Structures are given as C-alpha cells and as structure tokens.
Coordinates of C-alpha atoms in Angstrom, one line a residue:
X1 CA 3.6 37.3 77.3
X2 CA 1.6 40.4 76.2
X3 CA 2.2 43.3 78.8
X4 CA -0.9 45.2 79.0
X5 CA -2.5 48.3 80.2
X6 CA -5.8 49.0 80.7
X7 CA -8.9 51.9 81.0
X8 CA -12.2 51.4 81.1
X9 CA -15.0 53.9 79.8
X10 CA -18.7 53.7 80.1
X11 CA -20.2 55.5 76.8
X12 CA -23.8 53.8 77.2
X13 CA -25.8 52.6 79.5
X14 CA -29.1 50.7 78.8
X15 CA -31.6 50.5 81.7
X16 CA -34.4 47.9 82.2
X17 CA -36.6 47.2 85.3
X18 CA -34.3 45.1 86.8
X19 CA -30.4 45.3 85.1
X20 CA -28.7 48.0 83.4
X21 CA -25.8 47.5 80.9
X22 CA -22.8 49.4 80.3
X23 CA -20.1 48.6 77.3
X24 CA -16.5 48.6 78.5
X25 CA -13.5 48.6 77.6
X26 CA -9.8 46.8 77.8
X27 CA -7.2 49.1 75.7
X28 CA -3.7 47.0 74.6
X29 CA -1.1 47.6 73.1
X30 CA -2.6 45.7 69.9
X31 CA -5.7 47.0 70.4
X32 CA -8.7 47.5 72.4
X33 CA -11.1 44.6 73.5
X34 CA -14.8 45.5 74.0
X35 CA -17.2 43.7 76.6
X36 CA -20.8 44.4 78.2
X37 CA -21.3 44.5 81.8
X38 CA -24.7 43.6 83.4
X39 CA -25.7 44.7 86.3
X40 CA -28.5 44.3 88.9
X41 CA -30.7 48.0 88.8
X42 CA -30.1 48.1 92.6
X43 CA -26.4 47.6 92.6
X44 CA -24.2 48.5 95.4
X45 CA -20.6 48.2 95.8
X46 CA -21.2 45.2 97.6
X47 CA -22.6 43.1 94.7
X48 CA -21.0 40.6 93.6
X49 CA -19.4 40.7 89.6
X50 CA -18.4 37.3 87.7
X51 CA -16.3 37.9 84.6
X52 CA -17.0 35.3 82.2
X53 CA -14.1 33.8 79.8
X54 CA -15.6 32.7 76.2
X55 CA -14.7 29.1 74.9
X56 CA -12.5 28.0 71.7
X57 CA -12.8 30.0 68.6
X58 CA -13.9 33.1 67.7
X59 CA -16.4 33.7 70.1
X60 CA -18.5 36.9 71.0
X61 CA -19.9 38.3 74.4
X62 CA -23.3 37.0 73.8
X63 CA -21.7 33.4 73.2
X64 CA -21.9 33.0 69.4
X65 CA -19.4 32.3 66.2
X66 CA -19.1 31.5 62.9
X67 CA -22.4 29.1 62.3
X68 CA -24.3 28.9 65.1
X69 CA -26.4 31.7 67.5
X70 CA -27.1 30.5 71.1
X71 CA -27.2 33.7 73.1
X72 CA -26.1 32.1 75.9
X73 CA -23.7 34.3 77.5
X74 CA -26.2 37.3 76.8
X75 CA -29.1 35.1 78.6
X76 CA -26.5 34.3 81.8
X77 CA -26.2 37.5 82.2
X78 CA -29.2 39.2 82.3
X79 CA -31.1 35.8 84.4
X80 CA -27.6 36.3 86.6
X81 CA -28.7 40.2 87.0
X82 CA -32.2 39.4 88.4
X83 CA -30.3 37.4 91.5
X84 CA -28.1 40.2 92.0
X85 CA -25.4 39.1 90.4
X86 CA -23.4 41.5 88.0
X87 CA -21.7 39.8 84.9
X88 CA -18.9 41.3 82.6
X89 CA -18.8 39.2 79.1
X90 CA -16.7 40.6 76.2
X91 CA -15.7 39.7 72.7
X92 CA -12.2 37.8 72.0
X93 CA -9.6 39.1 70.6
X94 CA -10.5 39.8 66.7
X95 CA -14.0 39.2 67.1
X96 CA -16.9 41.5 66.6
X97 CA -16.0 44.8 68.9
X98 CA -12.5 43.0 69.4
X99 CA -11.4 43.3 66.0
X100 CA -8.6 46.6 66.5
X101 CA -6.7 43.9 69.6
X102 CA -6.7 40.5 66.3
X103 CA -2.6 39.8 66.5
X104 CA -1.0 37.1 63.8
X105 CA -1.9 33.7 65.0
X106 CA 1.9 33.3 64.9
X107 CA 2.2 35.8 67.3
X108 CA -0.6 34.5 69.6
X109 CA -0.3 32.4 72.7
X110 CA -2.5 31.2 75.3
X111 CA -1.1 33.3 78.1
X112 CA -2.4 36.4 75.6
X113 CA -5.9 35.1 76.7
X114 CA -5.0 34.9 80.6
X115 CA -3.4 37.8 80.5
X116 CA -6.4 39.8 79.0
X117 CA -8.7 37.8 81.9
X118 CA -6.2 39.2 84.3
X119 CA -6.7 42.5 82.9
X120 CA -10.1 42.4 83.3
X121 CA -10.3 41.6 87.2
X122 CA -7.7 44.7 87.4
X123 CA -10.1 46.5 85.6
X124 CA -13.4 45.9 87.5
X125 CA -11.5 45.9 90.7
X126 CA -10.4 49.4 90.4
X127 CA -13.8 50.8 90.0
X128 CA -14.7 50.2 93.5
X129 CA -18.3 49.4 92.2
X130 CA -18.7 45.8 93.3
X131 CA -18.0 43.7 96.4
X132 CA -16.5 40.0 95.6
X133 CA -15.6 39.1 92.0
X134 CA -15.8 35.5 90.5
X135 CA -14.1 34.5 87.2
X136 CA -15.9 31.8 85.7
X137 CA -14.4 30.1 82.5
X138 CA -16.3 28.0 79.7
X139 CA -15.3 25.4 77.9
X140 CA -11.3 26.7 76.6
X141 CA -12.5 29.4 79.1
X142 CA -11.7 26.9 81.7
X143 CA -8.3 26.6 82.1
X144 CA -7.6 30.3 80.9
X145 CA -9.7 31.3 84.1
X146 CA -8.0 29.2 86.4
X147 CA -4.7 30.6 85.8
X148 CA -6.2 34.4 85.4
X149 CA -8.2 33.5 89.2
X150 CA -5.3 32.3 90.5
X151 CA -2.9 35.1 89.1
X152 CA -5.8 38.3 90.0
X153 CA -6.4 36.9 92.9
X154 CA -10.2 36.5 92.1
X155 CA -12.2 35.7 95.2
X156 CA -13.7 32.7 93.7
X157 CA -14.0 30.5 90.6
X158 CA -16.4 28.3 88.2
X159 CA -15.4 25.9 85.8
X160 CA -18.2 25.2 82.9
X161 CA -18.0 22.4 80.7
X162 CA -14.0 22.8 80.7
X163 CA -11.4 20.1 80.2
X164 CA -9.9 17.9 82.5
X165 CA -7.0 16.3 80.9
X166 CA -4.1 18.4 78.8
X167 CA -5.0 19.5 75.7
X168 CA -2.1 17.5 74.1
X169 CA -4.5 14.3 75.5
X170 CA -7.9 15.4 74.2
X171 CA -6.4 16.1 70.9
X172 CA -5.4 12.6 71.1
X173 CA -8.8 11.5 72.1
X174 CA -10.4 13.3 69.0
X175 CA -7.6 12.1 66.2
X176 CA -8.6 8.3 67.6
X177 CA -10.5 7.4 65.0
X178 CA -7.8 8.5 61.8
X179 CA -6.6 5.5 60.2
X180 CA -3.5 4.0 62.0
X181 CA -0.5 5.4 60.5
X182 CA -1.8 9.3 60.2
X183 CA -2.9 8.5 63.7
X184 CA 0.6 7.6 64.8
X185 CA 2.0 10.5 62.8
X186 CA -0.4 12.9 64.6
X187 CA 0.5 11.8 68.3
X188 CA 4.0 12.0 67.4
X189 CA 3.0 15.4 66.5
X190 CA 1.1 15.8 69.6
X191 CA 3.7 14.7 71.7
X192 CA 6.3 16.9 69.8
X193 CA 4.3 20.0 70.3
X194 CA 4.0 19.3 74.2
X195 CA 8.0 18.8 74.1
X196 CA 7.9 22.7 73.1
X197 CA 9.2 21.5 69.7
X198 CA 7.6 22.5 66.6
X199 CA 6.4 20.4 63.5
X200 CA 9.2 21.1 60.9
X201 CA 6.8 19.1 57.6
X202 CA 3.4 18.8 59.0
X203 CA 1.2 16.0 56.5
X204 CA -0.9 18.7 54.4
X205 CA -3.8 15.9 55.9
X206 CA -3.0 17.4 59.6
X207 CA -2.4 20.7 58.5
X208 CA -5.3 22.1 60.3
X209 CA -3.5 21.5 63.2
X210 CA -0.3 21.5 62.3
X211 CA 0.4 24.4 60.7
X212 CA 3.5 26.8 61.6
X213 CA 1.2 29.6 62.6
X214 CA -0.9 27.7 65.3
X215 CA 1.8 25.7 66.8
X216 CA 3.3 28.8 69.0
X217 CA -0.3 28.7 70.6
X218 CA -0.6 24.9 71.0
X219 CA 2.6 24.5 72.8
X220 CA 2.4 27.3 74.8
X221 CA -1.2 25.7 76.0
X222 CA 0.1 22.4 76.6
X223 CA 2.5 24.0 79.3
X224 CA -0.9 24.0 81.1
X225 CA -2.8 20.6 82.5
X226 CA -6.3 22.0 84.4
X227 CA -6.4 19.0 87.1
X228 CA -2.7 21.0 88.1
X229 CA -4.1 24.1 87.9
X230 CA -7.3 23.7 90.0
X231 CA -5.6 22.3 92.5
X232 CA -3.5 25.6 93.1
X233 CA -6.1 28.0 93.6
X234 CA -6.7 29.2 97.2
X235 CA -10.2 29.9 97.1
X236 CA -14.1 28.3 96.5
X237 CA -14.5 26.2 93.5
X238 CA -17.0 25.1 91.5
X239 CA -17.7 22.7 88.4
X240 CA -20.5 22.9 86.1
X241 CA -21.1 20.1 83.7
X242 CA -23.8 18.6 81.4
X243 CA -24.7 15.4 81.0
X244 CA -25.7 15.8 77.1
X245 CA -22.5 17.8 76.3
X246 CA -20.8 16.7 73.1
X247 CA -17.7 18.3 72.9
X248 CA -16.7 17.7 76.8
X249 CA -17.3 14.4 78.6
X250 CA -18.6 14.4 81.8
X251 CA -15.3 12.0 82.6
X252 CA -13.5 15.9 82.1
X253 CA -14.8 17.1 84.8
X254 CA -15.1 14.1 87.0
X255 CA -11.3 15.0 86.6
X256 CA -11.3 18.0 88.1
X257 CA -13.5 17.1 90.9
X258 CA -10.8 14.5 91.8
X259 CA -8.0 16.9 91.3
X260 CA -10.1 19.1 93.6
X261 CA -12.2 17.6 95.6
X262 CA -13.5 20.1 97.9
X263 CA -15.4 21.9 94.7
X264 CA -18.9 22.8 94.6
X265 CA -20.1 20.0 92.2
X266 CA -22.9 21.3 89.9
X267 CA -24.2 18.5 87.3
X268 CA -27.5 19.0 85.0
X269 CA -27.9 15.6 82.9
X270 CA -29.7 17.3 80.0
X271 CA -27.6 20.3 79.7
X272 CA -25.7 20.4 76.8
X273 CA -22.2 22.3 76.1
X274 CA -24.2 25.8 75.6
X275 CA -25.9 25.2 78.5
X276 CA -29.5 24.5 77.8
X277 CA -31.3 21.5 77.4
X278 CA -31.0 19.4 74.3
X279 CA -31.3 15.5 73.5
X280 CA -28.1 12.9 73.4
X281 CA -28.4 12.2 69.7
X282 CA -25.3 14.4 67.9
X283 CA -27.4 15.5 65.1
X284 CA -30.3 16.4 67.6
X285 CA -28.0 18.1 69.8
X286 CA -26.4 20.5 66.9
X287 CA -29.4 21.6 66.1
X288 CA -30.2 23.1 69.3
X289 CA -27.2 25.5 68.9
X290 CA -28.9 27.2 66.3
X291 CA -31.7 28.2 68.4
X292 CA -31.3 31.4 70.8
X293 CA -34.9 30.9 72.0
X294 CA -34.0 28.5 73.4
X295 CA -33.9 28.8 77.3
X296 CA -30.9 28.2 79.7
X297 CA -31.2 24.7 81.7
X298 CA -33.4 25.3 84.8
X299 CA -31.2 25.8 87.7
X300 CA -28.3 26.7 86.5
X301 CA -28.5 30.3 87.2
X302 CA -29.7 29.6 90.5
X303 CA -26.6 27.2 91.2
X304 CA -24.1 29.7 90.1
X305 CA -25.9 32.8 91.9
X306 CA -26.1 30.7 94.8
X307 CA -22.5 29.7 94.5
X308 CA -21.4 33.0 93.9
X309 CA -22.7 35.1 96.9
X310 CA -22.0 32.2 99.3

C-alpha cells in the first residue's frame, strides 16, 4: 500500500449566491491529486461535508471520461450546497488536475484508491471547518468507500449504484455471453486471479483483461467482496440505486441491502447509472450520457441531504 501524506491549500475561491468553491489539494509521494470543494455560502463548522469517490475509469470531479460528459458530480454538488450540504469531488489519479499522482498500472492497486479516500477524510477533518463528514462512493466508488469509511472512521456512508457481488463474479457475469471455451478459459482466469495467482499466457482475445500490467490491480480488488465489507461498518448506511441503470443491476444492491439490512434504502426506478432519468432501451439510455443538460433524478438530492444531516 501507498503511504501518503497530505496538505491542503485553498488558491481560489469562487462565490455564488448560495455555495462557494475552493480547489484543494492531496500531495503524494507520486504526486498531487486535485479536487473542488462545494460549500453552502452560510457554512459553519457544523455543516456537514460528503466526500464523493468517482466510479471505474478515468474519471474527473465533475463525473466525466473519455466519451461521454454528464456533469453529474459537478450538478450533486452544487444542488447538495443549496441543502447545506458541503461536497468535496476530485479527479483520479492521472486524470485532468491528477495527472503529476498517474503511477504504472503495474504498480497500481486498489488499496492506492482507499488509501487516497482515506487521505481525504484526514484532510477535511483537520480543517476544523465542518461538523459530520459522509463518504459516499459511486459505482467502483462503492466498495473503495466502504473500506476508506470504515478505515477514517467517517461518521456515515452512501453507496450509489455500487456492486454487490465480488468483482471476480461480475466479471463473470459480463464474459457470459463469449463462446464456450474462451468463456471457460476466462473464468479459469477469473478464478486464478482471485487465488492471488497471476495469468502467466493470457489469450491475446482476453488480453484486455488479462494483461500483466492490470492483474496486480484485479487481484488486489478481489481481496474485497462489498456485501463483507458493508456489513463491517459501525455507522448509518445508505444505498442508492436506479431502476434504469445498465452497468449495475438493481439485484447489486438488493445484495447489499441483505448484507445490511438496517440501511437507508433509496431506489429511483428511472434513474440511470449517472444518476438522471433516462429510458430502459440500451441505446436510448447511452445517449443520455452525452447530455450534461440534463438534470439529476428528482429527489435524489433531497434523499441524500436528508440522509446525511439525519
């Protein structure tokens, strides 16, 4: 695991009616990772601050990679802001204002991401600016929050549109279609990976998951199962999923709840996996992630505002 240390530094702030924004910062020793806090224009140190934890890929603070532009994280924010709710959101690792931290992806594991969650409750905590803190984690988020909550000893957390089952199973679930035998050759794979073994002549077919330089980060997250890991945490709970989401079943999070069933259980049926509205249809649904006009679901900043200052 990555040892870090960390400063933070304020060198703007942008004011509106109702939020202000700061950038700050995460220094490491491969670099420094760069995030935006929102805040309420009337906040006291007894707001309450959610740090939000980007899903798979190479994801930015306002919720956007390589081919689409949603905005989401920027509009959760800023709605999150008007209900006195502070938000800090940065870019990954390599991404955007993240670039200086990028490591090899040999040298990357998935405890590098909870460790730089980790180092961002430590962070915010030491300002003495804000009352409770929340760590809410979407999508690959997920599970890297519930192991940074648990390991910061956040006073809450939020699960959005985050997996269920190991990802050694879902993997599974999305190769089921291959034809049989690269099928069976990919579980074997699978199963390999979460024996902490590596793939010594992965099929040039499978490489894009087999390849020596992203199977350090594979095994190291199948050491993890979320319906484990929720259950562990010693504080409020709550699990947001949408009924229109395409890249996580509702049966995900149906896990979780029955890993935990004291959680908060937040379910929009329209919501899709960047959190606004869209049809079922795949192709209709897509298309929606291309479209940053687009508004967040309604109530879904009221459920996790609510949720967070209860």
């Amino acid at each position: 695991m990555i040892k870090c240390m960390f400063l933070f530094f304020v060198p703007l702030v942008v004011f509106s009616q109702t939020s202000s924004s700061e950038e700050f910062s995460l220094k490491t020793p491969t670099g420094t990772i760069l995030g935006t806090l929102t805040t309420p224009a009337d906040a006291g140190t007894d707001t309450p601050l959610v740090l939000l934890i980007a899903g798979s890929g190479p994801t930015d603070r306002n919720g956007n990679g390589p081919g689409f532009r949603s905005d989401a994280y920027q509009k959760l924010a800023e709605a999150l802001s008007q209900r006195g709710v502070a938000m800090l959101r940065y870019d990954k690792r390599g991404v955007a204002g993240s670039k200086s931290a990028a490591v090899r992806e040999e040298d990357l594991t998935f405890d590098t991401f909870i460790q730089d969650a980790v180092g961002w409750v430590d962070t915010l905590r030491k300002t003495r600016r804000f009352g409770k803190i929340t760590v809410a984690g979407h999508s690959e988020g997920s599970l890297i929050g519930m192991v940074a909550a648990r390991r910061a000893h956040a006073d809450r957390y939020v699960s959005i549109a985050g997996a269920g089952r190991n990802i050694n199973e879902v993997l599974k679930t999305q190769l089921a279609t291959l034809p049989d035998s690269m099928r069976m050759e990919a579980y074997r794979g699978l199963d390999s990976l979460r024996e902490g073994k590596r793939v010594q002549k992965p099929n040039p077919l499978l490489y894009s998951i087999f390849r020596p330089s992203v199977q350090p980060f594979v095994i190291s997250w199948m050491q993890y199962d979320p319906a484990e890991e929720i259950i562990k945490l010693d504080m409020p709970v709550a699990i947001v999923q949408g009924g229109h989401d395409i890249q996580v079943a509702m049966s995900e999070a149906e896990r979780l709840r029955e890993a935990r069933p004291s959680a908060k259980w937040i379910v929009f049926d329209a919501m899709n996996h960047l959190l606004k509205d869209a049809p079922a249809e795949r192709n209709a649904n897509l298309a929606t992630y291309n479209q940053p006009d687009f508004p967040l679901t309604i109530g879904l900043v009221e459920a996790i505002a609510d949720f967070i200052k209860e």
